[in-house]
């Protein structure tokens, strides 16, 4: 089945994965989250509502990383879209690095 992974991961895009994959394994398929990824609010959008009638989920992968507890994981369905945002603090630090690089070039 195909799923979409967008955002702050090493290989975002559309990925062919096996049926029954969980989100921890999916993150491995996409090369893992980048430093500064907001793992406490991973958004999942369904193409079609599931048996609970839901289309949108938000799960905390950070909790799994701390405890190994997979109880918050949901079944991944075909064409699910996962969005992993970047933390604001990480974005700001990234921009400061860019500004410092530009200023260094201008000083040459």
PDB file of C-alpha atoms in Angstrom:
ATOM      1  CA  UNK A   1       0.000   0.000   0.000  1.00  0.00           C
ATOM      2  CA  UNK A   2       1.090   3.608  -0.475  1.00  0.00           C
ATOM      3  CA  UNK A   3       1.317   6.250   2.248  1.00  0.00           C
ATOM      4  CA  UNK A   4       2.465   9.865   2.214  1.00  0.00           C
ATOM      5  CA  UNK A   5       4.927  11.283   4.715  1.00  0.00           C
ATOM      6  CA  UNK A   6       5.402  15.040   4.686  1.00  0.00           C
ATOM      7  CA  UNK A   7       7.452  17.367   6.789  1.00  0.00           C
ATOM      8  CA  UNK A   8      10.535  17.170   8.930  1.00  0.00           C
ATOM      9  CA  UNK A   9      11.815  13.690   8.011  1.00  0.00           C
ATOM     10  CA  UNK A  10      14.852  12.645   6.013  1.00  0.00           C
ATOM     11  CA  UNK A  11      12.992  11.221   2.985  1.00  0.00           C
ATOM     12  CA  UNK A  12       9.514  12.744   2.724  1.00  0.00           C
ATOM     13  CA  UNK A  13       7.182  11.691  -0.063  1.00  0.00           C
ATOM     14  CA  UNK A  14       4.984   8.820  -1.199  1.00  0.00           C
ATOM     15  CA  UNK A  15       6.209   5.420   0.001  1.00  0.00           C
ATOM     16  CA  UNK A  16       5.145   1.864  -0.770  1.00  0.00           C
ATOM     17  CA  UNK A  17       4.952  -0.032   2.532  1.00  0.00           C
ATOM     18  CA  UNK A  18       3.656  -3.418   3.638  1.00  0.00           C
ATOM     19  CA  UNK A  19       0.189  -3.867   5.096  1.00  0.00           C
ATOM     20  CA  UNK A  20       0.323  -3.933   8.902  1.00  0.00           C
ATOM     21  CA  UNK A  21       3.275  -1.531   9.225  1.00  0.00           C
ATOM     22  CA  UNK A  22       3.272   0.630  12.353  1.00  0.00           C
ATOM     23  CA  UNK A  23       4.319   4.264  12.602  1.00  0.00           C
ATOM     24  CA  UNK A  24       7.701   3.488  14.220  1.00  0.00           C
ATOM     25  CA  UNK A  25       8.617   1.268  11.275  1.00  0.00           C
ATOM     26  CA  UNK A  26       7.232   3.840   8.833  1.00  0.00           C
ATOM     27  CA  UNK A  27       9.542   6.466  10.356  1.00  0.00           C
ATOM     28  CA  UNK A  28      12.435   4.079   9.743  1.00  0.00           C
ATOM     29  CA  UNK A  29      11.385   3.672   6.095  1.00  0.00           C
ATOM     30  CA  UNK A  30      11.553   7.452   5.613  1.00  0.00           C
ATOM     31  CA  UNK A  31      14.999   7.676   7.210  1.00  0.00           C
ATOM     32  CA  UNK A  32      13.757   8.822  10.595  1.00  0.00           C
ATOM     33  CA  UNK A  33      12.751  12.243  11.820  1.00  0.00           C
ATOM     34  CA  UNK A  34      15.157  15.138  11.424  1.00  0.00           C
ATOM     35  CA  UNK A  35      16.537  16.824  14.502  1.00  0.00           C
ATOM     36  CA  UNK A  36      13.934  19.303  15.684  1.00  0.00           C
ATOM     37  CA  UNK A  37      10.918  17.301  14.481  1.00  0.00           C
ATOM     38  CA  UNK A  38       7.753  17.851  16.525  1.00  0.00           C
ATOM     39  CA  UNK A  39       7.064  14.235  17.451  1.00  0.00           C
ATOM     40  CA  UNK A  40       4.490  14.953  20.139  1.00  0.00           C
ATOM     41  CA  UNK A  41       1.879  15.993  17.552  1.00  0.00           C
ATOM     42  CA  UNK A  42       2.170  13.825  14.444  1.00  0.00           C
ATOM     43  CA  UNK A  43      -0.919  14.408  12.318  1.00  0.00           C
ATOM     44  CA  UNK A  44      -2.476  11.632  10.265  1.00  0.00           C
ATOM     45  CA  UNK A  45      -5.076  12.330   7.599  1.00  0.00           C
ATOM     46  CA  UNK A  46      -7.149   9.480   6.192  1.00  0.00           C
ATOM     47  CA  UNK A  47      -8.374   9.318   2.619  1.00  0.00           C
ATOM     48  CA  UNK A  48     -11.524   7.572   3.848  1.00  0.00           C
ATOM     49  CA  UNK A  49     -12.868   7.615   7.395  1.00  0.00           C
ATOM     50  CA  UNK A  50     -12.057   4.498   9.383  1.00  0.00           C
ATOM     51  CA  UNK A  51     -14.321   2.208  11.420  1.00  0.00           C
ATOM     52  CA  UNK A  52     -14.467   4.920  14.132  1.00  0.00           C
ATOM     53  CA  UNK A  53     -15.624   7.504  11.588  1.00  0.00           C
ATOM     54  CA  UNK A  54     -12.406   9.490  12.008  1.00  0.00           C
ATOM     55  CA  UNK A  55     -10.399  11.106   9.235  1.00  0.00           C
ATOM     56  CA  UNK A  56      -7.847  13.053  11.331  1.00  0.00           C
ATOM     57  CA  UNK A  57      -5.662  11.720  14.148  1.00  0.00           C
ATOM     58  CA  UNK A  58      -2.922  13.319  16.233  1.00  0.00           C
ATOM     59  CA  UNK A  59      -0.525  10.989  18.031  1.00  0.00           C
ATOM     60  CA  UNK A  60       2.468  11.439  20.321  1.00  0.00           C
ATOM     61  CA  UNK A  61       5.488   9.557  18.991  1.00  0.00           C
ATOM     62  CA  UNK A  62       7.620  11.226  21.669  1.00  0.00           C
ATOM     63  CA  UNK A  63       5.868   9.110  24.269  1.00  0.00           C
ATOM     64  CA  UNK A  64       6.838   5.956  22.355  1.00  0.00           C
ATOM     65  CA  UNK A  65      10.479   7.116  22.217  1.00  0.00           C
ATOM     66  CA  UNK A  66      10.529   7.610  25.998  1.00  0.00           C
ATOM     67  CA  UNK A  67       8.659   4.472  27.057  1.00  0.00           C
ATOM     68  CA  UNK A  68       8.438   2.080  24.096  1.00  0.00           C
ATOM     69  CA  UNK A  69       4.658   2.099  24.571  1.00  0.00           C
ATOM     70  CA  UNK A  70       2.870   1.575  21.238  1.00  0.00           C
ATOM     71  CA  UNK A  71      -0.652   1.881  22.667  1.00  0.00           C
ATOM     72  CA  UNK A  72      -1.256   5.250  20.952  1.00  0.00           C
ATOM     73  CA  UNK A  73      -0.396   3.831  17.524  1.00  0.00           C
ATOM     74  CA  UNK A  74      -3.274   3.434  15.090  1.00  0.00           C
ATOM     75  CA  UNK A  75      -3.617   1.049  12.177  1.00  0.00           C
ATOM     76  CA  UNK A  76      -2.103   2.574   9.049  1.00  0.00           C
ATOM     77  CA  UNK A  77      -4.419   2.535   6.049  1.00  0.00           C
ATOM     78  CA  UNK A  78      -3.720   2.961   2.302  1.00  0.00           C
ATOM     79  CA  UNK A  79      -3.122   6.574   1.269  1.00  0.00           C
ATOM     80  CA  UNK A  80      -2.801   7.863   4.844  1.00  0.00           C
ATOM     81  CA  UNK A  81      -0.868  11.125   4.968  1.00  0.00           C
ATOM     82  CA  UNK A  82       1.471  11.730   7.904  1.00  0.00           C
ATOM     83  CA  UNK A  83       2.585  15.268   8.676  1.00  0.00           C
ATOM     84  CA  UNK A  84       5.570  15.759  10.950  1.00  0.00           C
ATOM     85  CA  UNK A  85       6.143  19.437  11.639  1.00  0.00           C
ATOM     86  CA  UNK A  86       9.328  21.168  12.711  1.00  0.00           C
ATOM     87  CA  UNK A  87       9.517  22.657  16.209  1.00  0.00           C
ATOM     88  CA  UNK A  88       9.444  26.464  16.208  1.00  0.00           C
ATOM     89  CA  UNK A  89      12.685  26.614  18.199  1.00  0.00           C
ATOM     90  CA  UNK A  90      14.411  24.386  15.636  1.00  0.00           C
ATOM     91  CA  UNK A  91      13.149  26.552  12.772  1.00  0.00           C
ATOM     92  CA  UNK A  92      14.408  29.737  14.459  1.00  0.00           C
ATOM     93  CA  UNK A  93      17.851  28.228  15.072  1.00  0.00           C
ATOM     94  CA  UNK A  94      17.982  27.083  11.449  1.00  0.00           C
ATOM     95  CA  UNK A  95      17.186  30.608  10.239  1.00  0.00           C
ATOM     96  CA  UNK A  96      19.792  32.142  12.539  1.00  0.00           C
ATOM     97  CA  UNK A  97      22.370  29.790  10.999  1.00  0.00           C
ATOM     98  CA  UNK A  98      21.350  30.936   7.521  1.00  0.00           C
ATOM     99  CA  UNK A  99      21.604  34.600   8.501  1.00  0.00           C
ATOM    100  CA  UNK A 100      25.062  34.014  10.036  1.00  0.00           C
ATOM    101  CA  UNK A 101      26.228  32.335   6.823  1.00  0.00           C
ATOM    102  CA  UNK A 102      25.011  35.250   4.695  1.00  0.00           C
ATOM    103  CA  UNK A 103      26.681  37.775   6.994  1.00  0.00           C
ATOM    104  CA  UNK A 104      29.941  35.793   6.875  1.00  0.00           C
ATOM    105  CA  UNK A 105      29.864  35.810   3.075  1.00  0.00           C
ATOM    106  CA  UNK A 106      29.236  39.581   3.036  1.00  0.00           C
ATOM    107  CA  UNK A 107      32.248  40.120   5.300  1.00  0.00           C
ATOM    108  CA  UNK A 108      34.614  38.360   2.857  1.00  0.00           C
TER     109      UNK A 108
END
